[in-house]
Amino acid sequence: MKSIIKLYMLIFVSFISLNSFAGDKDFQGVIVYNITYPESNLDAQTMAMMPTTMKMTVKGTMNKVEISMAMGTTIMIFDAATDKGTTLMQMMGQKFAIPMDKESIEEGAKNIDSVNVQFIDETKDIVGYSCKKAVVSSIIDGKKYELIAWFTEELGDGSTNALDPLYEDIKGVLMEFSTIESGMTMKMEVVKVEKKKVSEKEFEIPEGYKEITTDQLQNMFGGGY
């Protein structure tokens, strides 16, 4: 159980650096991603507890990401206008709120080095949107990786990538992409895009959450690193 919780902490840190950034100024609505784990060596029990979907709600500079896992739900809310946000976690019957700012998000991505993006003259359709291809080469945790990303310019200018060192040079909304955390590949692919008006209430912090730091959360459930 402790190893599973530690893995959840790694995923949590990864999603902070990957998804809690500026909402795209040109898009308002909901984007739903499927999450898969290609070439994973996780056992069947652990794999069954991993997140399989990610829902991103965007309005103006506001961004809300919801990830459901077997042990609880994680919600990340971030306002690009202030470069601040909050991660809400429900885990093992407890509710936690972890404050975020630009510095803490960048700290979560400090294991990424030497990023090079090559744009390829290829396109493909993802849920009705024409997507362009990019090959991202990087060193992550001291190991070389080559990641494939597909992005569209039809939903915005790519401001959603502003704080992600792997994809910050891509000027479009990521529709299919991967991230690496502790040697494990997580692949995200859009399965639904819904343009609609979003209420300001979507980004309000509910009551009943205890404010703690990421380090405190790791020490409570993961035993530190």
Coordinates of N, CA and C in Angstrom, one line a residue:
M1 N 0.8 -1.2 0.0 CA 0.0 0.0 0.0 C 0.9 1.3 0.0
K2 N 1.9 1.2 0.8 CA 2.8 2.4 0.9 C 3.4 2.7 -0.5
S3 N 3.8 1.7 -1.2 CA 4.4 1.9 -2.6 C 3.4 2.5 -3.5
I4 N 2.1 2.1 -3.4 CA 1.1 2.6 -4.3 C 0.9 4.1 -4.0
I5 N 0.8 4.5 -2.7 CA 0.6 5.8 -2.3 C 1.8 6.7 -2.8
K6 N 3.0 6.2 -2.7 CA 4.2 6.9 -3.2 C 4.1 7.1 -4.7
L7 N 3.6 6.2 -5.4 CA 3.4 6.3 -6.8 C 2.4 7.4 -7.1
Y8 N 1.3 7.5 -6.3 CA 0.3 8.5 -6.5 C 1.0 9.9 -6.2
M9 N 1.9 10.0 -5.3 CA 2.5 11.3 -5.0 C 3.4 11.7 -6.3
L10 N 4.0 10.7 -6.9 CA 4.8 11.0 -8.1 C 3.9 11.5 -9.2
I11 N 2.7 10.9 -9.4 CA 1.8 11.3 -10.4 C 1.3 12.7 -10.1
F12 N 1.0 12.9 -8.8 CA 0.5 14.2 -8.4 C 1.4 15.3 -8.7
V13 N 2.7 15.2 -8.4 CA 3.7 16.2 -8.8 C 3.8 16.4 -10.3
S14 N 3.8 15.2 -11.0 CA 3.8 15.3 -12.5 C 2.7 16.2 -13.0
F15 N 1.5 15.9 -12.6 CA 0.3 16.6 -13.1 C 0.3 18.1 -12.7
I16 N 0.9 18.4 -11.5 CA 1.0 19.8 -11.2 C 1.9 20.6 -12.2
S17 N 3.0 20.0 -12.6 CA 3.9 20.7 -13.5 C 3.3 20.7 -14.9
L18 N 2.5 19.6 -15.2 CA 2.0 19.5 -16.6 C 0.7 20.2 -16.9
N19 N -0.2 20.3 -15.9 CA -1.5 20.8 -16.2 C -2.0 22.0 -15.4
S20 N -1.3 22.4 -14.4 CA -1.8 23.6 -13.7 C -1.2 24.9 -14.2
F21 N -1.6 25.3 -15.4 CA -1.0 26.5 -15.9 C -2.2 27.3 -16.6
A22 N -1.8 28.3 -17.3 CA -2.8 29.3 -17.8 C -3.8 28.6 -18.7
G23 N -5.1 29.0 -18.5 CA -6.1 28.7 -19.5 C -5.9 29.4 -20.8
D24 N -6.2 28.7 -21.9 CA -6.0 29.3 -23.2 C -7.0 30.4 -23.4
K25 N -6.6 31.5 -23.8 CA -7.4 32.7 -24.0 C -8.5 32.6 -25.0
D26 N -8.3 31.6 -26.0 CA -9.2 31.5 -27.1 C -10.3 30.4 -26.9
F27 N -10.2 29.7 -25.8 CA -11.1 28.5 -25.6 C -11.8 28.6 -24.3
Q28 N -13.1 28.3 -24.3 CA -13.9 28.2 -23.1 C -14.7 26.9 -23.2
G29 N -14.6 26.1 -22.2 CA -15.3 24.8 -22.2 C -14.5 23.7 -21.5
V30 N -14.7 22.5 -22.0 CA -14.2 21.3 -21.3 C -13.4 20.4 -22.4
I31 N -12.3 19.9 -22.0 CA -11.5 19.0 -22.8 C -11.3 17.7 -21.9
V32 N -11.6 16.6 -22.4 CA -11.4 15.3 -21.7 C -10.3 14.5 -22.4
Y33 N -9.4 14.0 -21.6 CA -8.3 13.2 -22.0 C -8.4 11.8 -21.5
N34 N -8.1 10.8 -22.3 CA -7.8 9.4 -21.8 C -6.3 9.3 -21.4
I35 N -6.1 8.6 -20.3 CA -4.7 8.4 -19.8 C -4.3 6.9 -20.0
T36 N -3.2 6.6 -20.6 CA -2.7 5.2 -20.7 C -1.3 5.2 -20.3
Y37 N -0.8 3.9 -20.1 CA 0.6 3.8 -19.6 C 1.3 2.8 -20.5
P38 N 1.7 3.2 -21.7 CA 2.4 2.3 -22.6 C 3.7 1.7 -22.0
E39 N 3.9 0.4 -22.3 CA 5.1 -0.3 -21.9 C 5.3 -0.2 -20.4
S40 N 4.3 -0.1 -19.6 CA 4.4 -0.1 -18.2 C 4.7 -1.5 -17.6
N41 N 5.5 -1.5 -16.6 CA 5.7 -2.8 -15.9 C 5.0 -2.9 -14.6
L42 N 4.0 -2.1 -14.4 CA 3.2 -2.1 -13.2 C 2.3 -3.4 -13.1
D43 N 2.2 -4.0 -11.9 CA 1.3 -5.2 -11.8 C -0.1 -4.8 -12.0
A44 N -1.0 -5.8 -12.3 CA -2.4 -5.6 -12.6 C -3.1 -4.8 -11.5
Q45 N -2.8 -5.2 -10.2 CA -3.5 -4.5 -9.1 C -3.2 -3.0 -9.1
T46 N -1.9 -2.7 -9.2 CA -1.5 -1.3 -9.2 C -2.1 -0.5 -10.4
M47 N -2.1 -1.2 -11.6 CA -2.6 -0.5 -12.8 C -4.1 -0.2 -12.7
A48 N -4.8 -1.1 -12.0 CA -6.2 -0.9 -11.8 C -6.5 0.3 -11.0
M49 N -5.5 0.8 -10.2 CA -5.7 1.9 -9.3 C -5.3 3.2 -9.9
M50 N -4.7 3.2 -11.1 CA -4.1 4.4 -11.8 C -5.2 5.2 -12.4
P51 N -5.0 6.5 -12.6 CA -6.0 7.3 -13.2 C -6.1 7.0 -14.7
T52 N -7.3 7.0 -15.3 CA -7.5 6.7 -16.7 C -8.1 7.9 -17.5
T53 N -8.6 8.9 -16.8 CA -9.2 10.1 -17.4 C -8.7 11.4 -16.8
M54 N -8.7 12.4 -17.5 CA -8.4 13.7 -17.0 C -9.3 14.7 -17.7
K55 N -10.0 15.5 -16.9 CA -11.0 16.5 -17.4 C -10.4 17.9 -17.1
M56 N -10.3 18.7 -18.2 CA -9.8 20.1 -18.0 C -10.8 21.1 -18.4
T57 N -11.2 22.0 -17.5 CA -12.2 23.0 -17.7 C -11.5 24.4 -17.8
V58 N -11.8 25.1 -18.8 CA -11.0 26.4 -19.1 C -12.0 27.5 -19.3
K59 N -11.6 28.7 -18.7 CA -12.4 29.9 -18.9 C -11.4 31.1 -18.7
G60 N -11.1 31.8 -19.7 CA -10.2 32.9 -19.6 C -8.8 32.5 -19.1
T61 N -8.4 33.1 -18.0 CA -7.1 32.7 -17.4 C -7.2 31.6 -16.4
M62 N -8.5 31.1 -16.2 CA -8.7 30.1 -15.2 C -8.7 28.7 -15.8
N63 N -8.1 27.7 -15.1 CA -7.9 26.4 -15.5 C -8.2 25.4 -14.4
K64 N -9.0 24.4 -14.6 CA -9.4 23.4 -13.6 C -9.2 22.0 -14.2
V65 N -8.3 21.2 -13.5 CA -8.0 19.9 -14.0 C -8.6 18.9 -12.9
E66 N -9.3 17.9 -13.3 CA -9.9 16.9 -12.4 C -9.4 15.5 -12.8
I67 N -8.8 14.8 -11.9 CA -8.2 13.5 -12.1 C -8.8 12.5 -11.1
S68 N -9.5 11.5 -11.5 CA -10.1 10.5 -10.6 C -9.2 9.3 -10.5
M69 N -8.8 8.9 -9.3 CA -8.0 7.7 -9.1 C -8.8 6.8 -8.1
A70 N -8.3 5.6 -8.0 CA -9.0 4.6 -7.1 C -9.0 5.1 -5.6
M71 N -7.9 5.7 -5.2 CA -7.8 6.1 -3.8 C -8.3 7.5 -3.6
G72 N -8.8 8.2 -4.6 CA -9.4 9.5 -4.4 C -9.3 10.4 -5.6
T73 N -9.8 11.6 -5.5 CA -9.9 12.6 -6.6 C -9.0 13.7 -6.3
T74 N -8.3 14.2 -7.4 CA -7.4 15.3 -7.3 C -8.0 16.4 -8.3
I75 N -8.1 17.6 -7.8 CA -8.6 18.8 -8.6 C -7.5 19.9 -8.5
M76 N -7.1 20.4 -9.6 CA -6.1 21.5 -9.6 C -6.7 22.7 -10.2
I77 N -6.7 23.8 -9.5 CA -7.3 25.1 -10.0 C -6.2 26.1 -10.1
F78 N -6.0 26.8 -11.2 CA -4.9 27.7 -11.4 C -5.4 28.9 -12.1
D79 N -5.0 30.1 -11.7 CA -5.3 31.4 -12.3 C -4.1 32.0 -12.9
A80 N -4.0 32.1 -14.2 CA -2.8 32.6 -14.9 C -2.6 34.1 -14.6
A81 N -3.7 34.8 -14.2 CA -3.6 36.2 -14.0 C -2.8 36.5 -12.7
T82 N -2.8 35.6 -11.8 CA -2.0 35.8 -10.5 C -0.9 34.8 -10.4
D83 N -0.8 33.8 -11.3 CA 0.2 32.8 -11.2 C 0.1 32.0 -9.9
K84 N -1.1 31.8 -9.5 CA -1.3 31.1 -8.2 C -2.5 30.1 -8.4
G85 N -2.5 29.1 -7.5 CA -3.6 28.1 -7.6 C -3.6 27.3 -6.4
T86 N -4.5 26.2 -6.4 CA -4.6 25.3 -5.3 C -4.9 23.9 -5.9
T87 N -4.3 22.9 -5.3 CA -4.5 21.5 -5.6 C -5.4 20.9 -4.5
L88 N -6.5 20.3 -4.8 CA -7.4 19.7 -3.8 C -7.3 18.2 -4.0
M89 N -7.0 17.5 -2.9 CA -6.9 16.1 -2.9 C -7.8 15.5 -1.9
Q90 N -8.5 14.4 -2.3 CA -9.3 13.6 -1.4 C -8.6 12.2 -1.4
M91 N -8.1 11.8 -0.2 CA -7.3 10.6 -0.2 C -7.6 9.9 1.2
M92 N -8.1 8.7 1.1 CA -8.3 7.8 2.3 C -9.1 8.6 3.3
G93 N -10.2 9.2 2.9 CA -11.1 9.8 3.7 C -10.8 11.2 4.2
Q94 N -9.6 11.7 3.8 CA -9.2 13.1 4.2 C -9.1 14.0 3.0
K95 N -9.3 15.3 3.3 CA -9.3 16.3 2.2 C -8.2 17.3 2.5
F96 N -7.3 17.6 1.5 CA -6.2 18.4 1.6 C -6.2 19.5 0.5
A97 N -5.7 20.7 0.8 CA -5.6 21.8 -0.1 C -4.1 22.2 -0.1
I98 N -3.5 22.1 -1.3 CA -2.0 22.4 -1.4 C -1.9 23.7 -2.3
P99 N -1.5 24.8 -1.7 CA -1.3 26.1 -2.5 C -0.2 25.9 -3.5
M100 N -0.4 26.5 -4.7 CA 0.6 26.5 -5.8 C 0.9 27.9 -6.2
D101 N 2.1 28.1 -6.7 CA 2.5 29.3 -7.4 C 3.4 28.9 -8.5
K102 N 3.8 29.9 -9.3 CA 4.7 29.6 -10.5 C 6.0 28.9 -10.1
E103 N 6.6 29.3 -9.0 CA 7.8 28.7 -8.5 C 7.6 27.3 -8.1
S104 N 6.6 26.9 -7.4 CA 6.4 25.5 -7.0 C 6.1 24.6 -8.2
I105 N 5.4 25.2 -9.2 CA 5.2 24.4 -10.4 C 6.5 24.1 -11.2
E106 N 7.3 25.1 -11.3 CA 8.6 25.0 -11.9 C 9.5 24.0 -11.2
E107 N 9.4 24.0 -9.8 CA 10.1 23.1 -9.0 C 9.8 21.7 -9.3
G108 N 8.5 21.4 -9.6 CA 8.1 20.1 -9.9 C 8.6 19.6 -11.2
A109 N 9.1 20.5 -12.1 CA 9.6 20.1 -13.4 C 11.2 20.2 -13.5
K110 N 11.8 20.3 -12.3 CA 13.3 20.6 -12.3 C 14.1 19.3 -12.8
N111 N 13.4 18.2 -12.9 CA 14.1 17.0 -13.4 C 14.2 16.9 -15.0
I112 N 13.7 18.0 -15.6 CA 13.7 18.0 -17.1 C 14.8 18.9 -17.6
D113 N 15.6 18.4 -18.5 CA 16.7 19.2 -19.1 C 16.8 19.1 -20.6
S114 N 17.5 20.1 -21.2 CA 17.9 20.0 -22.6 C 16.7 19.6 -23.5
V115 N 15.7 20.5 -23.6 CA 14.5 20.2 -24.4 C 14.7 20.8 -25.8
N116 N 14.5 19.9 -26.8 CA 14.5 20.3 -28.2 C 13.2 19.9 -28.9
V117 N 12.6 20.8 -29.6 CA 11.3 20.5 -30.3 C 11.5 20.6 -31.8
Q118 N 11.1 19.5 -32.5 CA 11.2 19.5 -34.0 C 9.8 19.3 -34.5
F119 N 9.4 20.3 -35.4 CA 8.1 20.2 -36.0 C 8.1 19.4 -37.3
I120 N 7.2 18.4 -37.4 CA 7.2 17.5 -38.5 C 6.0 17.8 -39.4
D121 N 6.2 17.7 -40.7 CA 5.2 18.0 -41.7 C 4.2 16.9 -41.8
E122 N 3.5 16.6 -40.8 CA 2.4 15.6 -40.8 C 1.2 16.1 -40.0
T123 N 0.0 15.6 -40.4 CA -1.2 16.0 -39.7 C -2.1 14.8 -39.5
K124 N -2.9 14.9 -38.5 CA -3.9 13.8 -38.3 C -5.1 14.4 -37.6
D125 N -6.3 13.8 -37.7 CA -7.5 14.3 -37.1 C -7.7 13.6 -35.7
I126 N -8.0 14.5 -34.7 CA -8.3 14.0 -33.4 C -9.6 14.7 -33.0
V127 N -10.6 13.9 -32.8 CA -12.0 14.3 -32.4 C -12.5 15.5 -33.3
G128 N -12.1 15.5 -34.6 CA -12.6 16.5 -35.5 C -11.7 17.7 -35.7
Y129 N -10.6 17.7 -35.0 CA -9.7 18.8 -35.1 C -8.4 18.4 -35.8
S130 N -7.9 19.2 -36.8 CA -6.7 19.0 -37.5 C -5.5 19.2 -36.6
C131 N -4.6 18.2 -36.5 CA -3.5 18.3 -35.5 C -2.2 18.2 -36.2
K132 N -1.2 19.0 -35.8 CA 0.1 18.9 -36.3 C 1.0 18.1 -35.4
K133 N 2.1 17.6 -35.9 CA 3.0 16.7 -35.2 C 4.3 17.5 -34.7
A134 N 4.7 17.1 -33.5 CA 6.0 17.6 -33.0 C 6.7 16.5 -32.3
V135 N 8.1 16.5 -32.4 CA 8.9 15.5 -31.8 C 9.7 16.2 -30.7
V136 N 9.5 15.9 -29.5 CA 10.2 16.6 -28.4 C 11.3 15.7 -27.8
S137 N 12.5 16.1 -27.9 CA 13.7 15.4 -27.3 C 14.1 16.0 -26.1
S138 N 14.3 15.2 -25.0 CA 14.7 15.8 -23.7 C 15.4 14.8 -22.9
I139 N 16.1 15.3 -21.9 CA 16.7 14.5 -20.8 C 15.9 14.6 -19.6
I140 N 15.3 13.5 -19.1 CA 14.4 13.5 -17.9 C 15.0 12.6 -16.9
D141 N 15.3 13.1 -15.7 CA 16.0 12.3 -14.7 C 17.2 11.6 -15.2
G142 N 18.0 12.4 -16.0 CA 19.3 11.9 -16.5 C 19.2 10.9 -17.7
K143 N 18.0 10.6 -18.2 CA 17.8 9.7 -19.3 C 17.2 10.4 -20.5
K144 N 17.7 10.0 -21.7 CA 17.2 10.6 -23.0 C 15.9 10.0 -23.4
Y145 N 14.9 10.9 -23.7 CA 13.6 10.5 -24.2 C 13.3 11.3 -25.5
E146 N 12.5 10.6 -26.3 CA 11.9 11.3 -27.5 C 10.4 11.0 -27.5
L147 N 9.7 12.1 -27.3 CA 8.2 12.1 -27.2 C 7.5 12.7 -28.4
I148 N 6.4 12.1 -28.7 CA 5.6 12.5 -29.9 C 4.4 13.3 -29.3
A149 N 4.2 14.5 -29.9 CA 3.0 15.3 -29.5 C 2.2 15.7 -30.7
W150 N 0.9 15.7 -30.6 CA 0.0 16.2 -31.6 C -0.7 17.4 -31.0
F151 N -0.8 18.5 -31.8 CA -1.4 19.7 -31.2 C -2.3 20.4 -32.3
T152 N -3.3 21.1 -31.9 CA -4.1 21.9 -32.8 C -4.1 23.4 -32.6
E153 N -4.1 24.1 -33.7 CA -4.2 25.6 -33.5 C -5.7 26.1 -33.6
E154 N -6.6 25.1 -33.7 CA -8.0 25.5 -33.9 C -8.7 25.8 -32.6
L155 N -8.1 25.5 -31.5 CA -8.7 25.8 -30.2 C -8.0 26.9 -29.4
G156 N -6.9 27.4 -29.9 CA -6.2 28.5 -29.2 C -4.7 28.5 -29.6
D157 N -4.0 29.5 -28.9 CA -2.6 29.8 -29.3 C -1.6 29.0 -28.5
G158 N -2.0 28.1 -27.6 CA -1.0 27.3 -26.9 C -0.6 28.0 -25.6
S159 N -1.3 29.0 -25.1 CA -0.9 29.5 -23.8 C -1.0 28.5 -22.7
T160 N -1.8 27.4 -22.9 CA -1.9 26.4 -21.9 C -0.6 25.7 -21.7
N161 N 0.4 25.9 -22.5 CA 1.7 25.2 -22.4 C 2.8 26.0 -21.7
A162 N 2.4 27.2 -21.2 CA 3.4 28.2 -20.8 C 4.4 27.8 -19.7
L163 N 3.9 27.0 -18.8 CA 4.8 26.6 -17.7 C 5.3 25.1 -17.8
D164 N 5.1 24.5 -18.9 CA 5.6 23.1 -19.1 C 6.8 23.1 -20.0
P165 N 8.0 22.8 -19.4 CA 9.2 22.9 -20.1 C 9.3 22.0 -21.3
L166 N 8.6 20.9 -21.3 CA 8.6 20.0 -22.5 C 7.8 20.6 -23.7
Y167 N 6.8 21.3 -23.4 CA 5.9 21.7 -24.5 C 5.7 23.2 -24.6
E168 N 6.4 24.0 -23.9 CA 6.2 25.5 -23.9 C 6.4 26.1 -25.3
D169 N 7.2 25.5 -26.2 CA 7.4 26.0 -27.5 C 6.3 25.7 -28.5
I170 N 5.4 24.9 -28.1 CA 4.3 24.4 -29.0 C 3.2 25.4 -28.9
K171 N 2.9 26.1 -30.1 CA 1.8 27.1 -30.1 C 0.5 26.5 -30.5
G172 N -0.1 25.8 -29.7 CA -1.4 25.1 -29.9 C -1.8 24.3 -28.7
V173 N -3.0 23.8 -28.7 CA -3.5 23.0 -27.6 C -3.1 21.6 -27.9
L174 N -2.5 21.0 -26.9 CA -2.0 19.6 -26.9 C -3.2 18.6 -27.0
M175 N -3.2 17.8 -28.0 CA -4.3 16.9 -28.2 C -3.9 15.4 -27.9
E176 N -2.6 15.1 -28.1 CA -2.1 13.8 -27.8 C -0.6 14.0 -27.4
F177 N -0.2 13.6 -26.2 CA 1.1 13.8 -25.8 C 1.5 12.9 -24.6
S178 N 2.7 12.9 -24.2 CA 3.2 12.0 -23.1 C 4.0 12.8 -22.1
T179 N 4.1 12.3 -20.9 CA 5.0 12.8 -19.9 C 5.7 11.7 -19.2
I180 N 6.8 11.9 -18.6 CA 7.6 10.9 -18.0 C 7.7 11.2 -16.5
E181 N 7.4 10.3 -15.6 CA 7.7 10.5 -14.2 C 8.3 9.2 -13.6
S182 N 9.5 9.3 -13.1 CA 10.2 8.2 -12.5 C 10.3 7.0 -13.5
G183 N 10.6 7.3 -14.7 CA 10.7 6.3 -15.8 C 9.4 5.7 -16.3
M184 N 8.3 6.2 -15.8 CA 7.0 5.7 -16.3 C 6.4 6.7 -17.3
T185 N 6.0 6.2 -18.4 CA 5.4 7.0 -19.4 C 3.9 7.1 -19.2
M186 N 3.3 8.3 -19.2 CA 1.9 8.5 -19.1 C 1.5 9.2 -20.4
K187 N 0.6 8.6 -21.2 CA 0.2 9.2 -22.5 C -1.3 9.7 -22.3
M188 N -1.5 11.0 -22.8 CA -2.8 11.6 -22.7 C -3.3 11.8 -24.2
E189 N -4.5 11.5 -24.4 CA -5.1 11.7 -25.7 C -6.5 12.3 -25.6
V190 N -6.9 13.3 -26.3 CA -8.2 13.9 -26.2 C -9.2 13.0 -26.8
V191 N -10.3 12.8 -26.0 CA -11.4 12.0 -26.5 C -12.7 12.8 -26.7
K192 N -12.7 14.1 -26.1 CA -13.9 14.9 -26.2 C -13.5 16.4 -26.0
V193 N -14.1 17.2 -26.8 CA -13.9 18.7 -26.7 C -15.3 19.3 -26.7
E194 N -15.7 20.0 -25.7 CA -17.0 20.6 -25.6 C -16.9 22.1 -25.3
K195 N -17.2 22.9 -26.4 CA -17.2 24.3 -26.2 C -18.5 24.8 -25.6
K196 N -18.4 25.5 -24.4 CA -19.6 25.9 -23.7 C -19.2 27.0 -22.7
K197 N -20.2 27.7 -22.3 CA -20.0 28.7 -21.2 C -19.7 28.0 -19.9
V198 N -18.7 28.5 -19.2 CA -18.3 28.0 -17.9 C -18.6 29.0 -16.8
S199 N -19.2 28.5 -15.7 CA -19.5 29.4 -14.6 C -18.3 29.7 -13.8
E200 N -18.2 30.8 -13.2 CA -17.1 31.2 -12.3 C -17.1 30.3 -11.1
K201 N -18.2 29.7 -10.7 CA -18.3 28.8 -9.5 C -17.4 27.5 -9.7
E202 N -17.2 27.2 -11.0 CA -16.3 26.0 -11.3 C -15.0 26.1 -10.6
F203 N -14.5 27.4 -10.4 CA -13.1 27.6 -9.9 C -13.1 28.0 -8.4
E204 N -14.2 27.9 -7.7 CA -14.2 28.2 -6.3 C -13.7 27.0 -5.5
I205 N -13.0 27.4 -4.4 CA -12.5 26.3 -3.5 C -13.5 26.0 -2.5
P206 N -14.0 24.7 -2.4 CA -15.0 24.3 -1.4 C -14.5 24.3 0.0
E207 N -15.4 24.3 0.9 CA -15.0 24.2 2.3 C -14.6 22.8 2.7
G208 N -13.9 22.7 3.9 CA -13.7 21.3 4.4 C -12.3 20.8 4.1
Y209 N -11.4 21.6 3.4 CA -10.1 21.1 3.1 C -9.1 21.7 4.0
K210 N -8.1 20.8 4.4 CA -7.0 21.2 5.3 C -5.8 21.6 4.4
E211 N -5.3 22.8 4.7 CA -4.2 23.3 3.9 C -2.9 22.8 4.4
I212 N -2.1 22.1 3.5 CA -0.8 21.6 3.8 C 0.1 21.8 2.6
T213 N 1.4 21.5 2.8 CA 2.4 21.7 1.7 C 2.6 20.3 1.0
T214 N 3.2 20.4 -0.2 CA 3.5 19.1 -0.9 C 4.4 18.2 -0.1
D215 N 5.4 18.8 0.5 CA 6.3 18.0 1.4 C 5.6 17.3 2.5
Q216 N 4.7 18.0 3.2 CA 3.9 17.4 4.2 C 3.1 16.3 3.7
L217 N 2.5 16.4 2.6 CA 1.7 15.4 2.0 C 2.5 14.1 1.7
Q218 N 3.7 14.4 1.1 CA 4.6 13.3 0.8 C 5.0 12.5 2.1
N219 N 5.3 13.3 3.1 CA 5.7 12.7 4.4 C 4.6 11.9 5.0
M220 N 3.4 12.4 4.9 CA 2.2 11.7 5.5 C 1.9 10.4 4.8
F221 N 2.0 10.3 3.5 CA 1.5 9.2 2.8 C 2.6 8.4 2.0
G222 N 3.7 9.1 1.6 CA 4.7 8.5 0.8 C 6.0 8.2 1.5
G223 N 6.1 8.7 2.7 CA 7.4 8.5 3.4 C 8.5 9.3 3.0
G224 N 8.3 10.3 2.1 CA 9.4 11.1 1.6 C 10.1 10.5 0.4
Y225 N 11.1 11.1 -0.1 CA 11.8 10.6 -1.3 C 13.3 10.6 -1.0

